CSV table of C-alpha atoms in Angstrom, one decimal:
chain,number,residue,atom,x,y,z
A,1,UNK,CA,-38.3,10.0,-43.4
A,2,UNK,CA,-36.5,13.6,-43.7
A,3,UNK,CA,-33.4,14.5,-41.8
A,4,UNK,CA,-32.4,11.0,-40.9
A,5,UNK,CA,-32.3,7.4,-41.9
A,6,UNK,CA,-34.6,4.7,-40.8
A,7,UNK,CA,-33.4,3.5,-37.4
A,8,UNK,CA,-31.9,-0.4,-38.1
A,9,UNK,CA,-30.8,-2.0,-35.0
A,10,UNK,CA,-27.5,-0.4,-32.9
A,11,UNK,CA,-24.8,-1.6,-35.2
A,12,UNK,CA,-21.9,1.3,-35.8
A,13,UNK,CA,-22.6,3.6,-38.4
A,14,UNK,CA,-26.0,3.0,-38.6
A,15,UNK,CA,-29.0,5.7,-37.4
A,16,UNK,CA,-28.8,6.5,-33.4
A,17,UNK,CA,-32.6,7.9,-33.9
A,18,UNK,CA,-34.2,5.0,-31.7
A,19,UNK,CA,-37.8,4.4,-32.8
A,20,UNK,CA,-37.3,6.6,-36.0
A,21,UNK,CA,-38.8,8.9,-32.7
A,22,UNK,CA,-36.4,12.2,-33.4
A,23,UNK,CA,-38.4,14.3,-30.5
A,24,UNK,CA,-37.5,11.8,-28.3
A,25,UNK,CA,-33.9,11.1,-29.3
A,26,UNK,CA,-33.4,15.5,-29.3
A,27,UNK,CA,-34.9,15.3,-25.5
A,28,UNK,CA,-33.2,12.6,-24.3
A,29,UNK,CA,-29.9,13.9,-25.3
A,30,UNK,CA,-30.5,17.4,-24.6
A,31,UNK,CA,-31.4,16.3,-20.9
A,32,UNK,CA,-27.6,14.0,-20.9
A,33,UNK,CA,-25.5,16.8,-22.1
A,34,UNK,CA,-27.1,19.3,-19.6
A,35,UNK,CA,-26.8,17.2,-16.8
A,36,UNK,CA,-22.7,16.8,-18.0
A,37,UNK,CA,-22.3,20.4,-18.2
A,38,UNK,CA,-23.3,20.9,-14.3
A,39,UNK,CA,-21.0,17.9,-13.9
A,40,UNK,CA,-18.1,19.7,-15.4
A,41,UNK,CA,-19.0,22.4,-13.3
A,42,UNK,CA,-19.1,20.5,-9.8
A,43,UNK,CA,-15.9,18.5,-10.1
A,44,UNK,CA,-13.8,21.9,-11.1
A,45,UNK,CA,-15.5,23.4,-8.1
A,46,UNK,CA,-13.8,20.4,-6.0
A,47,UNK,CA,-10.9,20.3,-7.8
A,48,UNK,CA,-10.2,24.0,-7.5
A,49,UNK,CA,-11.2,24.1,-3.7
A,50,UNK,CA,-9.0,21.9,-2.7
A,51,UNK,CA,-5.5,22.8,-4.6
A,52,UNK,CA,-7.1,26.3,-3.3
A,53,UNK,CA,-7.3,25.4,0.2
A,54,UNK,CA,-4.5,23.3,-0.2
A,55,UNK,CA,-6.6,20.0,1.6
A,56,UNK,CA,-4.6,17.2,0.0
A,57,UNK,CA,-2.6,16.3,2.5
A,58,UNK,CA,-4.7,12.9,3.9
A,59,UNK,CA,-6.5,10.4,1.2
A,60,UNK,CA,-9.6,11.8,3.1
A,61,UNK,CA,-9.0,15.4,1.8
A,62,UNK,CA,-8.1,13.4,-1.6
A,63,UNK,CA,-10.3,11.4,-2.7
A,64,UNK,CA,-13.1,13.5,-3.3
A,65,UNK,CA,-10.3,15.1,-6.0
A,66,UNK,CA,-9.8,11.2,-7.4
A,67,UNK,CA,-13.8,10.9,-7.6
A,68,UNK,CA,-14.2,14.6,-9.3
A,69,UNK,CA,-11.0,13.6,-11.9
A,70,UNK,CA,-12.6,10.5,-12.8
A,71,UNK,CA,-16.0,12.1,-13.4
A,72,UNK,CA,-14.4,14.6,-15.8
A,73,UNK,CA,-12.7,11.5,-17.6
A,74,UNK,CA,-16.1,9.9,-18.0
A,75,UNK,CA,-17.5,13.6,-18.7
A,76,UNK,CA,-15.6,14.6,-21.1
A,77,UNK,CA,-15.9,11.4,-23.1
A,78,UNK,CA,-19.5,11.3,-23.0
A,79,UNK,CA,-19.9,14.4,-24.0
A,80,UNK,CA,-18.1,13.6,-27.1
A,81,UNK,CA,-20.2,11.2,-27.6
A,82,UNK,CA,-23.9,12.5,-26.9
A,83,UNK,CA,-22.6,15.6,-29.2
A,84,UNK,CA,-21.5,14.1,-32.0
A,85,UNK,CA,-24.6,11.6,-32.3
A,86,UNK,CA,-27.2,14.2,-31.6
A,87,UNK,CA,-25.2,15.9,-34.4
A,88,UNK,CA,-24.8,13.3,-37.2
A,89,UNK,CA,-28.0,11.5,-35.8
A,90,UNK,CA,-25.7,7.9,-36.5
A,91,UNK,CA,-23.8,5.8,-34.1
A,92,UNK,CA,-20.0,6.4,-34.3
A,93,UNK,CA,-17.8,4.1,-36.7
A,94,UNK,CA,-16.6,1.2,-34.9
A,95,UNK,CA,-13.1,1.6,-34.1
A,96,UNK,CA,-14.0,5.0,-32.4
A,97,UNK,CA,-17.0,3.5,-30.7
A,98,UNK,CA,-14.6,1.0,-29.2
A,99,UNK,CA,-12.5,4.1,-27.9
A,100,UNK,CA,-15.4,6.0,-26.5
A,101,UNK,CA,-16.7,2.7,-24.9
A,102,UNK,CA,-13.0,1.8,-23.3
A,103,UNK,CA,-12.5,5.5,-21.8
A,104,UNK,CA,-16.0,5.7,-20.9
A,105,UNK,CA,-16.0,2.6,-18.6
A,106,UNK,CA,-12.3,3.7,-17.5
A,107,UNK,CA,-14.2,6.9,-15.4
A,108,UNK,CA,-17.4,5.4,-14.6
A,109,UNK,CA,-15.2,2.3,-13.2
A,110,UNK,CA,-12.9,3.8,-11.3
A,111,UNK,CA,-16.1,5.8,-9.6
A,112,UNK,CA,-17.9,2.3,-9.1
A,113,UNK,CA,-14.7,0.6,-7.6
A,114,UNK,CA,-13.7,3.6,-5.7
A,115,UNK,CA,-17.5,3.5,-3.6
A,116,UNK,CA,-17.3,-0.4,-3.2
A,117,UNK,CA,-13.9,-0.7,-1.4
A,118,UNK,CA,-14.6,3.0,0.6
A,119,UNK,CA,-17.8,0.9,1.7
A,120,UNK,CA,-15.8,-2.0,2.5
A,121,UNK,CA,-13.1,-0.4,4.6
A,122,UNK,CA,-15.9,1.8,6.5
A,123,UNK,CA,-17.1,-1.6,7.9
A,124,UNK,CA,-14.1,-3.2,8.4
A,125,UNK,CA,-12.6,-0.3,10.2
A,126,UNK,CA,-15.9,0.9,12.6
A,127,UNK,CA,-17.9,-2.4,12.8
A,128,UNK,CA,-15.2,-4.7,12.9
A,129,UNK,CA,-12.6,-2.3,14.8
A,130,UNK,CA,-9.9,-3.1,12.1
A,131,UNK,CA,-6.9,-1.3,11.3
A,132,UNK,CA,-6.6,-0.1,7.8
A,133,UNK,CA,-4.1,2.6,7.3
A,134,UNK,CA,-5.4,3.6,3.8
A,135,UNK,CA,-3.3,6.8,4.1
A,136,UNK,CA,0.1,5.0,4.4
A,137,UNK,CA,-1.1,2.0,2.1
A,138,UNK,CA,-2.6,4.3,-0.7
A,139,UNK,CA,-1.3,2.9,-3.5
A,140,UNK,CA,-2.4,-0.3,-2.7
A,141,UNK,CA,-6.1,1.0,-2.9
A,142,UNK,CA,-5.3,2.5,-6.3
A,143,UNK,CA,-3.5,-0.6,-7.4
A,144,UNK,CA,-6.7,-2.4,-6.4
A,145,UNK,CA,-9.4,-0.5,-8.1
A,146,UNK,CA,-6.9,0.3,-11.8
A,147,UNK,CA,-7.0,-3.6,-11.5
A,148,UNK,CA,-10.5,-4.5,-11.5
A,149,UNK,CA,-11.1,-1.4,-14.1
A,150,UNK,CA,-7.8,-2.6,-16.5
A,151,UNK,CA,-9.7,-6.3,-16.5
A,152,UNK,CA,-13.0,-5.0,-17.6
A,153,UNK,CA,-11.7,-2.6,-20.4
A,154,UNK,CA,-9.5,-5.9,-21.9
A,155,UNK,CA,-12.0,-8.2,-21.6
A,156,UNK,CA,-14.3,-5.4,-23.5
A,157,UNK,CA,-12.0,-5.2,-26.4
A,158,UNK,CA,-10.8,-8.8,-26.4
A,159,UNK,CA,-14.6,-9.6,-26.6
A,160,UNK,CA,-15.3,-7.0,-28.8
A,161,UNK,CA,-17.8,-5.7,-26.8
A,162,UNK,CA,-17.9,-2.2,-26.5
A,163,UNK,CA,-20.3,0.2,-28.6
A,164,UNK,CA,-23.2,1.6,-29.3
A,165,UNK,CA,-26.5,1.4,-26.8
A,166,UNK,CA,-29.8,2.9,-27.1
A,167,UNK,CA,-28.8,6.3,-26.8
A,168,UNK,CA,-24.6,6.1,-25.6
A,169,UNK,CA,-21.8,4.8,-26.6
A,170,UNK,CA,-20.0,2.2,-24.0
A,171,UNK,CA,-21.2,-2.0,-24.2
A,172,UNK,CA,-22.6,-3.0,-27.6
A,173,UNK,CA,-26.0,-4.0,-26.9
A,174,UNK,CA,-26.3,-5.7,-30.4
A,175,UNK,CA,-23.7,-8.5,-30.2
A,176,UNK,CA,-23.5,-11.1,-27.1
A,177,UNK,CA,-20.5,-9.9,-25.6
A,178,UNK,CA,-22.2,-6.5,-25.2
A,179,UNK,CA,-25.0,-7.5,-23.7
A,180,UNK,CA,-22.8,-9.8,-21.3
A,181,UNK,CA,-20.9,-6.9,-20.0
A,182,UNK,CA,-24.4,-5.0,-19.6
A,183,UNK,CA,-25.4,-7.8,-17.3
A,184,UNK,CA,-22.5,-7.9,-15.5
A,185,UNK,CA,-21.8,-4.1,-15.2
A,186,UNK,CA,-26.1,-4.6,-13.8
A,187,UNK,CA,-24.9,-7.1,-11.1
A,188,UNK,CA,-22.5,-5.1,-10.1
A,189,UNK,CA,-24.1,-2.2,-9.4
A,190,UNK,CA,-26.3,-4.1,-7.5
A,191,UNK,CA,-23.6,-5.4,-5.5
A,192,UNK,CA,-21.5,-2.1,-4.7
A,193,UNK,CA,-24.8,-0.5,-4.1
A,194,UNK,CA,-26.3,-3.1,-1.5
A,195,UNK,CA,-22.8,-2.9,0.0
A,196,UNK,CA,-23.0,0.8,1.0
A,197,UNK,CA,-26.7,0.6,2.2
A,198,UNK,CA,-26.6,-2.2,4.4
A,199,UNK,CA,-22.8,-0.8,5.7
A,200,UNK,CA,-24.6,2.8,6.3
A,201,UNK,CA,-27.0,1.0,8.2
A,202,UNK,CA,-24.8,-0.6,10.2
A,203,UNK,CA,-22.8,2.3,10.8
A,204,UNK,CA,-25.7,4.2,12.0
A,205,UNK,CA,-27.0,2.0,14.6
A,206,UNK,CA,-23.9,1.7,16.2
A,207,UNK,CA,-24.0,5.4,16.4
A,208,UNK,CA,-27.1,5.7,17.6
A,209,UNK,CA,-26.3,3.0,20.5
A,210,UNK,CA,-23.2,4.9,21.6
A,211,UNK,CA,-24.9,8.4,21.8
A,212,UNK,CA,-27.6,6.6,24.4
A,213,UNK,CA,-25.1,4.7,26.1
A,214,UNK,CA,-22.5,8.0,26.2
A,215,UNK,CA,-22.1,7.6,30.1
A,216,UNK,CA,-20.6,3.9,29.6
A,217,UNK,CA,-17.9,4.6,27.5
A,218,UNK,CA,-14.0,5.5,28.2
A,219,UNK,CA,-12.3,8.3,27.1
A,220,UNK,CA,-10.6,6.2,24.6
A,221,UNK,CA,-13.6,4.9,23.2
A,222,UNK,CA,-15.0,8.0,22.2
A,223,UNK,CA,-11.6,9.3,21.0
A,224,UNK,CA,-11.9,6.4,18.7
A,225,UNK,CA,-15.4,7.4,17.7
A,226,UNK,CA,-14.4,10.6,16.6
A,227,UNK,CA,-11.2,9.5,14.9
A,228,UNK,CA,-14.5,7.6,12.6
A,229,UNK,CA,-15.3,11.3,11.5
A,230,UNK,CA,-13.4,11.4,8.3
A,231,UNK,CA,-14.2,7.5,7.5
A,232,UNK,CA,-18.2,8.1,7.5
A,233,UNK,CA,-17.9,12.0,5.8
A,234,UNK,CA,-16.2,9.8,3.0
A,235,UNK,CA,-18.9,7.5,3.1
A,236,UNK,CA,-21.3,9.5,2.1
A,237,UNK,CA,-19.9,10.2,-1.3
A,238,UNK,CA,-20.9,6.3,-1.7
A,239,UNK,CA,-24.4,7.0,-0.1
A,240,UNK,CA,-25.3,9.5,-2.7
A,241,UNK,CA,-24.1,6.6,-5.6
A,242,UNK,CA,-27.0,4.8,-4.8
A,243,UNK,CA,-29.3,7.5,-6.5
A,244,UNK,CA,-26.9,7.0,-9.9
A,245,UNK,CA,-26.6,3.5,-9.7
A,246,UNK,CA,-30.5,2.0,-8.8
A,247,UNK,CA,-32.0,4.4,-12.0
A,248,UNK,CA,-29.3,3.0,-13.8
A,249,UNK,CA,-29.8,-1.0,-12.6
A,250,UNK,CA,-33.5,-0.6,-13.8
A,251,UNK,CA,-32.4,1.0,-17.0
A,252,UNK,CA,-29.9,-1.4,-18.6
A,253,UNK,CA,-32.4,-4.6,-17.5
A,254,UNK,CA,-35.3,-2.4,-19.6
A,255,UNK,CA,-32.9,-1.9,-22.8
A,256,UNK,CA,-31.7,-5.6,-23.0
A,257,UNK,CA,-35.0,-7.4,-22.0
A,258,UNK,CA,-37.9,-4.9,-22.6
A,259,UNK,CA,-36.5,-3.2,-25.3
A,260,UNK,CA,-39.7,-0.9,-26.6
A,261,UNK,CA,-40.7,2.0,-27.3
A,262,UNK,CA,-43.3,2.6,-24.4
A,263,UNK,CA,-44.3,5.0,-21.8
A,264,UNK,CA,-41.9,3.5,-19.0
A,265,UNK,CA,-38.9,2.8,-21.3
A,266,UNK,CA,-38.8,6.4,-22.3
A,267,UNK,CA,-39.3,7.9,-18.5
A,268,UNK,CA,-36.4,5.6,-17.1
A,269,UNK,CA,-34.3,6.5,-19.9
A,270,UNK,CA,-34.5,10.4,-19.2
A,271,UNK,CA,-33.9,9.3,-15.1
A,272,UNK,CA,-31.5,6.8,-16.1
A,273,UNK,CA,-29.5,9.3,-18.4
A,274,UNK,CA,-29.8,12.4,-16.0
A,275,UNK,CA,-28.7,10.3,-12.9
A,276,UNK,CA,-25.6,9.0,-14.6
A,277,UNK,CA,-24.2,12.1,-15.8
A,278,UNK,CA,-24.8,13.7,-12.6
A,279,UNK,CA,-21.9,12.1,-10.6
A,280,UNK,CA,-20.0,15.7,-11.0
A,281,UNK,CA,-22.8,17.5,-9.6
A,282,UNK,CA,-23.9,15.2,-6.8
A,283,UNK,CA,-20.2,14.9,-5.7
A,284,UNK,CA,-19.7,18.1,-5.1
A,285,UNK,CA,-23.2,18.7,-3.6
A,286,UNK,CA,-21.8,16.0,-0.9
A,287,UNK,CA,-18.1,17.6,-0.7
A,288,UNK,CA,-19.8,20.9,0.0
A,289,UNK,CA,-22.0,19.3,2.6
A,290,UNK,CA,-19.3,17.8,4.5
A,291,UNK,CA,-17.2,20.8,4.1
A,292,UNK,CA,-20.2,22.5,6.2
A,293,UNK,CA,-20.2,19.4,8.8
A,294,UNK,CA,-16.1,19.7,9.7
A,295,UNK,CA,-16.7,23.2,10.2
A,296,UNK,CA,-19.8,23.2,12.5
A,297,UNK,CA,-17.3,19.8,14.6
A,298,UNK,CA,-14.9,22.5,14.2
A,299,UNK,CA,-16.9,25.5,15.9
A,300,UNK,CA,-18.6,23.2,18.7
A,301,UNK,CA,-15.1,21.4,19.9
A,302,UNK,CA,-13.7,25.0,20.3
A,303,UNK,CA,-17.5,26.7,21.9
A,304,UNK,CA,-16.4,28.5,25.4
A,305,UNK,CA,-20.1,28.1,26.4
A,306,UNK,CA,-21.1,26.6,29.6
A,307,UNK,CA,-20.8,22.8,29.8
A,308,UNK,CA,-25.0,22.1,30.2
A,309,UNK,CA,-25.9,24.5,26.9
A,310,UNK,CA,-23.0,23.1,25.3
A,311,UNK,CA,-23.4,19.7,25.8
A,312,UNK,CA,-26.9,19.8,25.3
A,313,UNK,CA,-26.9,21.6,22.1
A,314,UNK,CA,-24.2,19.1,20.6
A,315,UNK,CA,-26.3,16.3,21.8
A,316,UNK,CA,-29.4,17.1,20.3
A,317,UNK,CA,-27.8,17.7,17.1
A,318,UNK,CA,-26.5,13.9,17.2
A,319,UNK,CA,-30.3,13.3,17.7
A,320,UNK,CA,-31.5,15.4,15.5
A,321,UNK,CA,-29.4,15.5,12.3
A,322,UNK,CA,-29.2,11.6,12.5
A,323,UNK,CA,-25.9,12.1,10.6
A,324,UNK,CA,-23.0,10.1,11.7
A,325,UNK,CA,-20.7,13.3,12.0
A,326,UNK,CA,-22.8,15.3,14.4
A,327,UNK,CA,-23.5,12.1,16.4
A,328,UNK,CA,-19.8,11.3,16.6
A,329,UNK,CA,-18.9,15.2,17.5
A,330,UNK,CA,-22.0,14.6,20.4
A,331,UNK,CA,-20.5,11.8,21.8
A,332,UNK,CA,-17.2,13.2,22.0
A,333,UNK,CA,-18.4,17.0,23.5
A,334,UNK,CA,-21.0,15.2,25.8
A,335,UNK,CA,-18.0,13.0,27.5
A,336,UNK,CA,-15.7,16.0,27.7
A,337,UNK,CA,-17.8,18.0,29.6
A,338,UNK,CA,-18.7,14.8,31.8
A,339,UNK,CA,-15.3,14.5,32.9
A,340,UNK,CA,-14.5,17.9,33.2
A,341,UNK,CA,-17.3,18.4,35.8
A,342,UNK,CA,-15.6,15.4,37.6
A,343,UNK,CA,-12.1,16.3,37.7
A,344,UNK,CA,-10.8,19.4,36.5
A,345,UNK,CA,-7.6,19.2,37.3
A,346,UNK,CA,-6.9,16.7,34.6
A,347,UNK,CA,-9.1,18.0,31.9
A,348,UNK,CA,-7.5,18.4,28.6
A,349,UNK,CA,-8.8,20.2,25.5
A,350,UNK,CA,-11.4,18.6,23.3
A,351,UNK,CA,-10.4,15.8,21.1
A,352,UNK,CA,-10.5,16.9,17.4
């Protein structure tokens, strides 16, 4: 072979050409660092917005900033890595494979977490009718999700289980403990992402029900479907997860049990790789699109228009976006004008 040395197993040090297949290992990594590049370039977007627009005064103006900061961490490393391998065509020395793999899961854990718990507390607090004051209690939920990552990057070292993979640096899939965290990290995507589809759900059909049942509700039951606004806008940053985190489920059970150099392996691992360095991007794709939602709320709330057109446009864009912030801003205009036709001496501005 020219160029490179025959590919021996991942073991530090040793060739990162998988296959002895360079085409393939140029592609794959050519696709990864793109795909970071656009990520660099959505979370400074969101970063710069907001400090901008100076929106960080609630955790629900925030945390899109915590995501986008911990996408940069995980960027920044991985770009590191992808470079330096695609450049030296050999997995890092071991000591700095460890300190990729520890920073690396750091980012990608915090992001995890972060969906998980939002997913959690969306339930809780509009299913369940909890209180959760997040915003007074922040530090709790950062305390929280530092703990779970801080236990995963000690028992990596302790174990020795960070490293080089197939094409990345982060669990060793050569020794045992590697592969252990690979199944774990698999089983917990799984979790955090079955979490957030059958919550959306949940949350959906409950808004559904209340825009057909509008007329049956009290003024204090649709202020506190509205206050649910912010809660589902940052649920949706945990929606668009699940398009990272299935590709990525499939990928790690093909690399430790199917481990070959066919048709399949090779598509999943260019979906795989594109999806998880595209957190960046598809966060701020979502921050823009709720930044869009608040201000269309924002426009209908304040609409002089007449109470029919008005409450029949917000209406059937509850119906027809399906979204849970035009169905909450429909149930909350609909009401208003229903009890300002009935008493107008009482009626009071539109709840925002």
């Amino acid at each position: 072979m020219t160029g490179f040395s025959e590919f021996e197993g991942y073991r530090a040090g040793s060739s990162a050409v998988v296959g002895n297949n360079l085409k393939i290992f140029y592609a794959i990594h050519s696709v990864a660092i793109i795909c970071i590049l656009f990520t660099f370039i959505g979370s400074c977007y969101v970063i710069i917005n907001s400090v901008r627009t100076k929106a960080l005064s609630t955790l629900y103006e925030r945390f899109p900033v915590y995501l986008c900061l911990s996408n940069l961490v995980f960027a920044c490393v991985h770009l590191c890595d992808h470079v330096v391998v695609t450049a030296h065509k050999r997995y890092p020395s071991a000591p700095i494979g460890r300190l990729l793999g520890a920073i690396v899961i750091c980012g990608w854990g915090y992001q995890v977490t972060c969906q998980l718990l939002l997913a959690v507390q969306c339930y809780l607090k509009i299913i369940l009718q909890r209180r959760l004051p997040l915003g007074k209690y922040e530090w709790k939920l950062q305390a929280a999700v530092m703990a779970v990552v801080l236990s995963i990057m000690i028992a990596g070292l302790g174990s020795d289980a960070f490293g080089p993979g197939p094409y990345f640096v982060i669990f060793n899939v050569g020794n045992t403990p590697g592969r252990v965290m690979w199944v774990i990290t698999a089983l917990y995507l799984l979790t955090t992402t079955l979490v957030v589809l059958l919550t959306t759900h949940s949350i959906r059909r409950k808004i559904r029900a209340a825009t057909q049942d509008i007329k049956k509700h009290t003024r204090e039951q649709v202020r506190e479907h509205k206050t649910n606004m912010a809660d589902a806008r940052m649920l949706n940053f945990a929606i668009i997860s699940c398009v990272q985190y299935i590709p990525t489920i499939i990928l790690i059970n093909l690399f430790l049990w199917h481990d070959d150099v066919s048709a399949v392996n090779k598509f999943f691992y260019f979906v795989g790789l594109a999806t998880v360095n595209s957190g960046g991007t598809m966060n701020c794709l979502v921050y823009i699109y709720n930044e869009k939602t608040a201000a269309a709320v924002s426009d209908l709330t304040t609409s002089s228009s007449g109470d029919g057109k008005s409450g029949q446009k917000s209406h059937s864009i509850g119906r027809k976006g399906g979204n849970i912030a035009s169905a909450l801003t429909a149930i909350g205009n609909s009401k208003d004008r229903l009890q300002a036709s009935n008493s107008k001496d009482r009626l009071q501005p539109s709840i925002v």
